[in-house]
CSV table of C-alpha atoms in Angstrom, one decimal:
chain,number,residue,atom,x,y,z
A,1,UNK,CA,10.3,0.3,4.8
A,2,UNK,CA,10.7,-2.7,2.6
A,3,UNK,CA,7.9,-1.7,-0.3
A,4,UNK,CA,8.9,1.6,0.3
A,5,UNK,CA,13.1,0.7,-0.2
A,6,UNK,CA,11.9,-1.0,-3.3
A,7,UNK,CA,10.4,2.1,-5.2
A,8,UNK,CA,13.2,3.4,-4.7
A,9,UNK,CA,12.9,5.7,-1.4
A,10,UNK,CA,15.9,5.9,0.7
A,11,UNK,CA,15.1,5.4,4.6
A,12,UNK,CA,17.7,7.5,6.7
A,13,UNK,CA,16.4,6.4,10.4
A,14,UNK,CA,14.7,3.9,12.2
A,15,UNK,CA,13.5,4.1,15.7
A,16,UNK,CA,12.8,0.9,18.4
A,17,UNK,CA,11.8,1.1,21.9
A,18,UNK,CA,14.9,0.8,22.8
A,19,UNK,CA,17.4,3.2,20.4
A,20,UNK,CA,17.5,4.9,17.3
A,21,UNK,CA,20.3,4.2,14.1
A,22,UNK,CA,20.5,7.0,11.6
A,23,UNK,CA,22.6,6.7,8.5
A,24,UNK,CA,21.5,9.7,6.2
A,25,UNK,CA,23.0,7.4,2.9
A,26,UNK,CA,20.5,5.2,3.6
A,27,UNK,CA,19.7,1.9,5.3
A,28,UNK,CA,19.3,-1.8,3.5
A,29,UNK,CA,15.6,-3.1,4.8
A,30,UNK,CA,17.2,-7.0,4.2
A,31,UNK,CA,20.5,-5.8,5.9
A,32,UNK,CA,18.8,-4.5,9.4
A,33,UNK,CA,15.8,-7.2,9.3
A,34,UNK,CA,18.9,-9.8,9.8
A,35,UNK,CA,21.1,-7.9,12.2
A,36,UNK,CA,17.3,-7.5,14.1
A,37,UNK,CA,16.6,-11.0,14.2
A,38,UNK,CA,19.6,-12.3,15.3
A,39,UNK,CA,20.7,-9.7,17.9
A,40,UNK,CA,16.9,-8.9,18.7
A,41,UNK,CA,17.7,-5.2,18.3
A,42,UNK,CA,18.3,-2.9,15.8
A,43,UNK,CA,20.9,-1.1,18.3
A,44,UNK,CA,24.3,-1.6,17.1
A,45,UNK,CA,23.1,-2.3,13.4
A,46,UNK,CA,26.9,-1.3,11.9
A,47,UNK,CA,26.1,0.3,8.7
A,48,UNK,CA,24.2,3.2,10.9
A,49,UNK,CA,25.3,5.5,14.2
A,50,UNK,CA,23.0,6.0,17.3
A,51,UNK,CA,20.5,8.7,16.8
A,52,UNK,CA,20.2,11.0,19.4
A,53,UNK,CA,17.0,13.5,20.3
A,54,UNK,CA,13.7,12.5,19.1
A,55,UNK,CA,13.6,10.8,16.0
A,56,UNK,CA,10.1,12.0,15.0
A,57,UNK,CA,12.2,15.8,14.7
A,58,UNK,CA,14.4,14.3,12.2
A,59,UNK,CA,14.8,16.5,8.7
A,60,UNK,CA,13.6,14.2,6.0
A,61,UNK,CA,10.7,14.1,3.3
A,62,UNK,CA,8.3,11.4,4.9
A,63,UNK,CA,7.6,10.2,8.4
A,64,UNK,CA,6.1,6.8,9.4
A,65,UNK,CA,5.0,6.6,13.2
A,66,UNK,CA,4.1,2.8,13.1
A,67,UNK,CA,4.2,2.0,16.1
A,68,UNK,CA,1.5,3.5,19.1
A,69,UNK,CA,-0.7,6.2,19.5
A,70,UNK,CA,-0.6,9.6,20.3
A,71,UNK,CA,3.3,10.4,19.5
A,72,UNK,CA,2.2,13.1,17.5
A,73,UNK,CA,1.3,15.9,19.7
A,74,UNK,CA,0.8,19.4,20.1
A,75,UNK,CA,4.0,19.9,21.6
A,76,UNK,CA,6.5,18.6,19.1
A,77,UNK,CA,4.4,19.0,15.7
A,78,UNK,CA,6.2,22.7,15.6
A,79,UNK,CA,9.5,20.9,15.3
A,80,UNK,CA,8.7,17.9,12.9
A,81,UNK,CA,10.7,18.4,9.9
A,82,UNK,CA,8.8,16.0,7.5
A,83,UNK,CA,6.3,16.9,4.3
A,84,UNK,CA,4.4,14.2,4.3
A,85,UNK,CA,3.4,12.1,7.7
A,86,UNK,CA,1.7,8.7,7.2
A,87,UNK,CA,0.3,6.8,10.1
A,88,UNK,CA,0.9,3.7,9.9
A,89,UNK,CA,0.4,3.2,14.0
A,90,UNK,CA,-3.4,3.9,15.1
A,91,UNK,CA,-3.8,7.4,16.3
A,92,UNK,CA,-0.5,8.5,16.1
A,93,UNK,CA,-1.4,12.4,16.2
A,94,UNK,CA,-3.3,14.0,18.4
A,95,UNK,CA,-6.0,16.2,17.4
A,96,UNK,CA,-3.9,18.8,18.3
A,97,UNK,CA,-0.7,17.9,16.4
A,98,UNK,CA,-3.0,17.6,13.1
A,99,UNK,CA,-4.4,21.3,13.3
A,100,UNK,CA,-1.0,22.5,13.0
A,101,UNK,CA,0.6,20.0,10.5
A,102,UNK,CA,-2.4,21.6,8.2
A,103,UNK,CA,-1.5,25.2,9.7
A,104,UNK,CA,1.7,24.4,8.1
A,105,UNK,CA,0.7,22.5,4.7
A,106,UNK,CA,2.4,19.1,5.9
A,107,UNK,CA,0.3,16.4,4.1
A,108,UNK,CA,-1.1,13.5,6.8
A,109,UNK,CA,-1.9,10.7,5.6
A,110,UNK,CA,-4.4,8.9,8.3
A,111,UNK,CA,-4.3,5.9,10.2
A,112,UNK,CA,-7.9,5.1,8.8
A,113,UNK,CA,-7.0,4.4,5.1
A,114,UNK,CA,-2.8,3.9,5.7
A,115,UNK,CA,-3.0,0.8,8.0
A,116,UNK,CA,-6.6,-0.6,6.5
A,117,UNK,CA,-4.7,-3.8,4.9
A,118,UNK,CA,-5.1,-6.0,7.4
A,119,UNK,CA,-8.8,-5.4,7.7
A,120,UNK,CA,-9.1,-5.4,4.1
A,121,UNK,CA,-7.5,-9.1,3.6
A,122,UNK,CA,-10.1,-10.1,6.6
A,123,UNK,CA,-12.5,-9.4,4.8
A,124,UNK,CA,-11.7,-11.8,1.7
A,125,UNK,CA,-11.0,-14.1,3.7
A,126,UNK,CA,-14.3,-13.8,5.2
A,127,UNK,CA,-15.7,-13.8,1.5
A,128,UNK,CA,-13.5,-16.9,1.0
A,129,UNK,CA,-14.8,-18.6,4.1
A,130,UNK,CA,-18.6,-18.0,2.8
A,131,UNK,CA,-17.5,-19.2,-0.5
A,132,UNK,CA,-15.7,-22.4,1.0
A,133,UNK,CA,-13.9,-22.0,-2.7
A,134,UNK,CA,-10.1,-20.9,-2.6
A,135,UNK,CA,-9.5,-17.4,-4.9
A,136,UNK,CA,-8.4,-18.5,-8.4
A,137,UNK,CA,-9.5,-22.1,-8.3
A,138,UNK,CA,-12.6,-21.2,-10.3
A,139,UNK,CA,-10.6,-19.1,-13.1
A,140,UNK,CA,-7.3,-20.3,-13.4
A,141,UNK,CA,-7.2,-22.3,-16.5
A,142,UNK,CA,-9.5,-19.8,-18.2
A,143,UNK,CA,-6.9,-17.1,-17.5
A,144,UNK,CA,-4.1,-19.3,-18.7
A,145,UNK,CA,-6.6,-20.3,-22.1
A,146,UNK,CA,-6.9,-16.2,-22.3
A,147,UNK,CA,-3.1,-16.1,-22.3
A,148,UNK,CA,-2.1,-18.4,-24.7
A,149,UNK,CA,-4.7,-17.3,-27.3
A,150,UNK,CA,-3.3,-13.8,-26.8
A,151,UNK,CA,-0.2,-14.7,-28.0
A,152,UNK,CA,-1.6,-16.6,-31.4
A,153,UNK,CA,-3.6,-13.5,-31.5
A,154,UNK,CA,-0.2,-11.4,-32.3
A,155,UNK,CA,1.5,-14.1,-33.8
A,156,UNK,CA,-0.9,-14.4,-36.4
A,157,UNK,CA,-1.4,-10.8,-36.9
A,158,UNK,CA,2.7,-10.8,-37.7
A,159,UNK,CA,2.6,-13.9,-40.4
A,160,UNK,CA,-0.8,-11.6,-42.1
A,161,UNK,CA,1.6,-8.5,-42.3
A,162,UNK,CA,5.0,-9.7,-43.1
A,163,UNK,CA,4.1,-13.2,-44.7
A,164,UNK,CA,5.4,-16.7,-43.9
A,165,UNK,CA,7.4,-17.1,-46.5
A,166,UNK,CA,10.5,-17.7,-43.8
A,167,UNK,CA,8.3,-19.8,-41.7
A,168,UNK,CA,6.2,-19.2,-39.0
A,169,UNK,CA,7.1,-16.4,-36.3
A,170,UNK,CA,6.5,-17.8,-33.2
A,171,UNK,CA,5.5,-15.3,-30.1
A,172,UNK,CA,7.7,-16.7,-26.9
A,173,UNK,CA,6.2,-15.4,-23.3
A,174,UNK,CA,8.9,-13.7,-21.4
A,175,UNK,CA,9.5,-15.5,-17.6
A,176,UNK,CA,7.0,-13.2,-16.0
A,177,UNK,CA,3.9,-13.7,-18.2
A,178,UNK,CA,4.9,-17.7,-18.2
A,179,UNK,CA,5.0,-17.4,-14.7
A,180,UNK,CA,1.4,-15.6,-14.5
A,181,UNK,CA,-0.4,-17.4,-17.4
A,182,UNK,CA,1.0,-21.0,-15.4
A,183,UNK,CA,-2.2,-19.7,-12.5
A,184,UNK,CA,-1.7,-16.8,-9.8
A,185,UNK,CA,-1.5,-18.1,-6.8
A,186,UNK,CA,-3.7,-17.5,-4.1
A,187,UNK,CA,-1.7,-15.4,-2.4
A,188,UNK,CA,-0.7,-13.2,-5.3
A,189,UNK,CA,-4.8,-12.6,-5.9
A,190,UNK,CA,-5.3,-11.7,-2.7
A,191,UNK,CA,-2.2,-8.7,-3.0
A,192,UNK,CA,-3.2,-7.6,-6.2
A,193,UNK,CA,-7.6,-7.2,-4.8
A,194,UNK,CA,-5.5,-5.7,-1.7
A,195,UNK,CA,-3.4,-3.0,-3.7
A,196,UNK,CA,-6.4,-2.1,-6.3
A,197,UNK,CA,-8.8,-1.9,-3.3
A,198,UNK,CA,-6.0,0.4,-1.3
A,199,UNK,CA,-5.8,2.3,-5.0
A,200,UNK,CA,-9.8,3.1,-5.2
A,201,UNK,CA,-10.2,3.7,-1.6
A,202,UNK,CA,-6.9,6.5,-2.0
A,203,UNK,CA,-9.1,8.2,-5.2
A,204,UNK,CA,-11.9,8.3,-3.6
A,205,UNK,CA,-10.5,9.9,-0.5
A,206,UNK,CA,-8.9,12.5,-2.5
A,207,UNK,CA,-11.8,13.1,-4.8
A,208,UNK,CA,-13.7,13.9,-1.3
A,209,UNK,CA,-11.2,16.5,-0.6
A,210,UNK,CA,-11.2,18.2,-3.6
A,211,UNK,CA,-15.0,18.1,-4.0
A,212,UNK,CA,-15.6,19.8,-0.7
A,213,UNK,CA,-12.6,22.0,-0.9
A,214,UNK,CA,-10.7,20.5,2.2
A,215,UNK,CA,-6.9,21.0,0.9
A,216,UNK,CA,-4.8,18.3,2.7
A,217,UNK,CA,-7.1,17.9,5.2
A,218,UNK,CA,-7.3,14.2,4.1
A,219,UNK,CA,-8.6,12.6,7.7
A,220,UNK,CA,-11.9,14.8,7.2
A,221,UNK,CA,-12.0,13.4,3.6
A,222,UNK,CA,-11.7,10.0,4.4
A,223,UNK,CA,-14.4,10.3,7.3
A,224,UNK,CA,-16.7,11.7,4.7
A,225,UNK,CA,-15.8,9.4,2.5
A,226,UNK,CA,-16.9,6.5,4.4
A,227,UNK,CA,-20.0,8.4,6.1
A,228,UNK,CA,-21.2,8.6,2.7
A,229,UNK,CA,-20.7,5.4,1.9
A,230,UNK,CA,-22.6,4.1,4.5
A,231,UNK,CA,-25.4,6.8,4.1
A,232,UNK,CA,-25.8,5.2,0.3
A,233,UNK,CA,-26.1,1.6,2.0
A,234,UNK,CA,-29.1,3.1,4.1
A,235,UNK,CA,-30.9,4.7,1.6
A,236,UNK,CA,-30.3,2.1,-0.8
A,237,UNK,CA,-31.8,-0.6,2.2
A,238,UNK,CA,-34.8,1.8,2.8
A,239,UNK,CA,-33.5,2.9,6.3
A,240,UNK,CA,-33.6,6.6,5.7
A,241,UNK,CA,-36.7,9.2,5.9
């Protein structure tokens, strides 16, 4: 909700174990994360009213089940309103609920590549852990060397085409690039492998589908995707026949 509120998407319900709030101009992320934490609910939250009925039937453009499986199911799929599902919970839909959410052209995202993240960042850290060296350590200054040569790159390039006859014209970083050629932290290294990884992954899932023809049917894609994948590590090993 919060990455999603920051893109500029406007979330219109929210749904607990224990109630639902629905406020179709939108609710604040920062707003109902506080109200949350210190009443340890979100029922109440006064900037939205109690949503009654199933809140996975709700009109709106996406849906996020993220919370358990099997919500999804061939039962209410007829009366979900969404275009695009994203499973953010681990089997959310049943197999059931996903043949007719293709029947009627609602993209799903799956489980398998939405909620991969926290794998994914297990797995650098297990690269770290091998390494015993923290990300960025080894390439820090020469990023910030890169940096500042960059700018007396285009600085000089200015004085050659407009002269120095007023002096020299000096090429000031804004905030953000000061802020990035001072080092990346380790956590900011680790988000930005996470979101190109996440980025590659989503291509290559898509490519699948579009090489063998499978229209939204982007669960089968991503299973092929990664059968292959593992099929190339075989053959590549010597494994296969």
């Amino acid at each position: 909700m919060k990455y999603l509120h920051q893109f500029g998407a406007r979330c219109i319900c929210v749904g607990e174990t224990d109630g639902a709030i629905y406020n179709p101009s939108g609710i604040n992320p920062k707003e109902l994360e506080d109200y949350e934490r210190g009443h340890g609910t979100i029922v109440g939250f006064p900037k939205a009213e109690p949503c009654e009925g199933s809140i996975l039937e709700v009109p709106c453009d996406i849906l996020i089940p993220a919370a358990i499986e099997k919500q999804l199911t061939r039962e209410n799929a007829p009366r979900v309103q969404a275009k695009i599902i994203v499973e953010a919970a681990n089997g959310p839909t049943t197999p059931a609920a996903h043949d007719i959410f293709l029947q009627r052209n609602i993209l799903v995202i799956p489980d398998v590549y939405v909620n991969a993240g926290g794998v994914t960042v297990s797995f650098f850290e297990w690269l770290k852990n091998l390494n015993h060296v923290s990300y960025g350590r080894l390439s820090f200054k020469y990023e910030w060397e890169s940096s500042r040569y960059l700018l007396q790159s285009v600085q000089h390039s200015l004085e050659r085409c407009f002269g120095k006859a007023r002096g020299e014209i000096p090429i000031l970083p804004s905030p953000e690039l000061q802020a990035r050629a001072s080092g990346a932290s380790e956590r900011d290294i680790v988000y930005a492998g996470l979101a190109y990884t996440m980025e590659q992954s989503a291509k290559q899932i898509m490519n699948t589908a579009a090489r063998y023809n499978l229209g939204l049917d982007q669960r089968t894609a991503a299973y092929l995707c990664a059968l292959e994948k593992v099929l190339t590590v075989y053959d590549e090993a010597g494994f296969t026949y």
